[in-house]
Amino acid sequence: MELVADVQQRYRRMRELDDLKCPESKVTPDMSCDPSLDMPITALFVDELQIPLEDRTPVEVQGKRLTAGEYIGELLTWLAK
């Protein structure tokens, strides 16, 4: 969940940047190297990803009922975008 919060904070900060500094609202290599922007490259490595994705434990997220695996899949898809 910390990764989701980090991405949300980055989006908020990117909204304040102009198009020259942040073209297409994407983190550029120059931005990731600029310590004043606090947007370093973040990598996520998951070994045996199929195990959490196959988890059928029911969970409720924002009033929506899913399996834990579906929720994890949705979070990973959102993070990848």
C-alpha atoms as a printed R data frame, in Angstrom:
   type eleno elety resid chain resno       x       y       z
1  ATOM     1    CA   MET     A     1   0.000   0.000   0.000
2  ATOM     2    CA   GLU     A     2   2.965   2.315   0.485
3  ATOM     3    CA   LEU     A     3   3.695   2.057  -3.231
4  ATOM     4    CA   VAL     A     4   0.135   3.112  -4.100
5  ATOM     5    CA   ALA     A     5   0.427   6.132  -1.786
6  ATOM     6    CA   ASP     A     6   3.791   7.047  -3.335
7  ATOM     7    CA   VAL     A     7   2.344   6.936  -6.864
8  ATOM     8    CA   GLN     A     8  -0.644   9.054  -5.808
9  ATOM     9    CA   GLN     A     9   1.692  11.648  -4.260
10 ATOM    10    CA   ARG     A    10   3.760  11.732  -7.455
11 ATOM    11    CA   TYR     A    11   0.631  12.353  -9.539
12 ATOM    12    CA   ARG     A    12  -0.316  15.255  -7.267
13 ATOM    13    CA   ARG     A    13   3.156  16.795  -7.567
14 ATOM    14    CA   MET     A    14   3.263  16.281 -11.357
15 ATOM    15    CA   ARG     A    15   0.024  18.247 -11.766
16 ATOM    16    CA   GLU     A    16   1.870  21.310 -10.473
17 ATOM    17    CA   LEU     A    17   4.704  21.008 -13.036
18 ATOM    18    CA   ASP     A    18   4.618  22.686 -16.427
19 ATOM    19    CA   ASP     A    19   4.725  20.782 -19.735
20 ATOM    20    CA   LEU     A    20   8.418  21.515 -20.234
21 ATOM    21    CA   LYS     A    21   9.402  19.938 -16.937
22 ATOM    22    CA   CYS     A    22   6.852  17.114 -17.086
23 ATOM    23    CA   PRO     A    23   5.815  16.344 -20.685
24 ATOM    24    CA   GLU     A    24   2.692  14.220 -21.089
25 ATOM    25    CA   SER     A    25   2.430  13.982 -17.280
26 ATOM    26    CA   LYS     A    26   5.054  11.245 -17.235
27 ATOM    27    CA   VAL     A    27   8.179  10.912 -15.133
28 ATOM    28    CA   THR     A    28  11.170  11.468 -17.383
29 ATOM    29    CA   PRO     A    29  14.775  10.354 -16.754
30 ATOM    30    CA   ASP     A    30  15.679  13.994 -15.988
31 ATOM    31    CA   MET     A    31  12.891  14.206 -13.420
32 ATOM    32    CA   SER     A    32  13.947  10.986 -11.733
33 ATOM    33    CA   CYS     A    33  17.503  12.361 -11.345
34 ATOM    34    CA   ASP     A    34  16.358  15.692  -9.883
35 ATOM    35    CA   PRO     A    35  16.416  15.340  -6.063
36 ATOM    36    CA   SER     A    36  14.245  18.453  -5.632
37 ATOM    37    CA   LEU     A    37  11.336  16.624  -7.305
38 ATOM    38    CA   ASP     A    38  11.694  13.490  -5.133
39 ATOM    39    CA   MET     A    39  10.643  11.112  -7.936
40 ATOM    40    CA   PRO     A    40  13.392   8.500  -8.146
41 ATOM    41    CA   ILE     A    41  12.898   5.350 -10.201
42 ATOM    42    CA   THR     A    42  10.961   2.754  -8.227
43 ATOM    43    CA   ALA     A    43  11.052  -0.925  -9.122
44 ATOM    44    CA   LEU     A    44   8.788  -3.681  -7.896
45 ATOM    45    CA   PHE     A    45   9.927  -7.284  -8.123
46 ATOM    46    CA   VAL     A    46   7.485 -10.045  -7.261
47 ATOM    47    CA   ASP     A    47   8.566 -13.668  -7.172
48 ATOM    48    CA   GLU     A    48   5.860 -16.310  -7.599
49 ATOM    49    CA   LEU     A    49   3.212 -13.713  -8.498
50 ATOM    50    CA   GLN     A    50   0.658 -16.396  -9.275
51 ATOM    51    CA   ILE     A    51   0.385 -17.241  -5.563
52 ATOM    52    CA   PRO     A    52  -1.164 -13.926  -4.424
53 ATOM    53    CA   LEU     A    53  -3.163 -13.637  -7.665
54 ATOM    54    CA   GLU     A    54  -4.790 -17.025  -7.002
55 ATOM    55    CA   ASP     A    55  -5.831 -16.041  -3.454
56 ATOM    56    CA   ARG     A    56  -9.625 -16.422  -3.277
57 ATOM    57    CA   THR     A    57 -10.050 -14.862   0.166
58 ATOM    58    CA   PRO     A    58 -13.041 -12.501  -0.060
59 ATOM    59    CA   VAL     A    59 -12.264  -8.831   0.608
60 ATOM    60    CA   GLU     A    60 -14.315  -5.663   0.443
61 ATOM    61    CA   VAL     A    61 -12.662  -2.570  -1.001
62 ATOM    62    CA   GLN     A    62 -14.609   0.685  -1.228
63 ATOM    63    CA   GLY     A    63 -17.901  -1.202  -1.058
64 ATOM    64    CA   LYS     A    64 -16.868  -3.623  -3.802
65 ATOM    65    CA   ARG     A    65 -16.543  -7.355  -3.055
66 ATOM    66    CA   LEU     A    66 -13.559  -9.067  -4.694
67 ATOM    67    CA   THR     A    67 -11.169 -11.871  -4.034
68 ATOM    68    CA   ALA     A    68  -7.794 -10.841  -2.646
69 ATOM    69    CA   GLY     A    69  -6.216 -12.019  -5.908
70 ATOM    70    CA   GLU     A    70  -8.502  -9.817  -7.997
71 ATOM    71    CA   TYR     A    71  -7.725  -6.834  -5.796
72 ATOM    72    CA   ILE     A    72  -3.976  -7.435  -6.042
73 ATOM    73    CA   GLY     A    73  -4.313  -7.766  -9.823
74 ATOM    74    CA   GLU     A    74  -6.220  -4.476 -10.027
75 ATOM    75    CA   LEU     A    75  -3.607  -2.682  -7.912
76 ATOM    76    CA   LEU     A    76  -0.738  -4.028 -10.011
77 ATOM    77    CA   THR     A    77  -2.511  -3.040 -13.238
78 ATOM    78    CA   TRP     A    78  -3.117   0.476 -11.912
79 ATOM    79    CA   LEU     A    79   0.528   0.789 -10.825
80 ATOM    80    CA   ALA     A    80   1.756  -0.384 -14.235
81 ATOM    81    CA   LYS     A    81  -0.203   2.334 -16.021
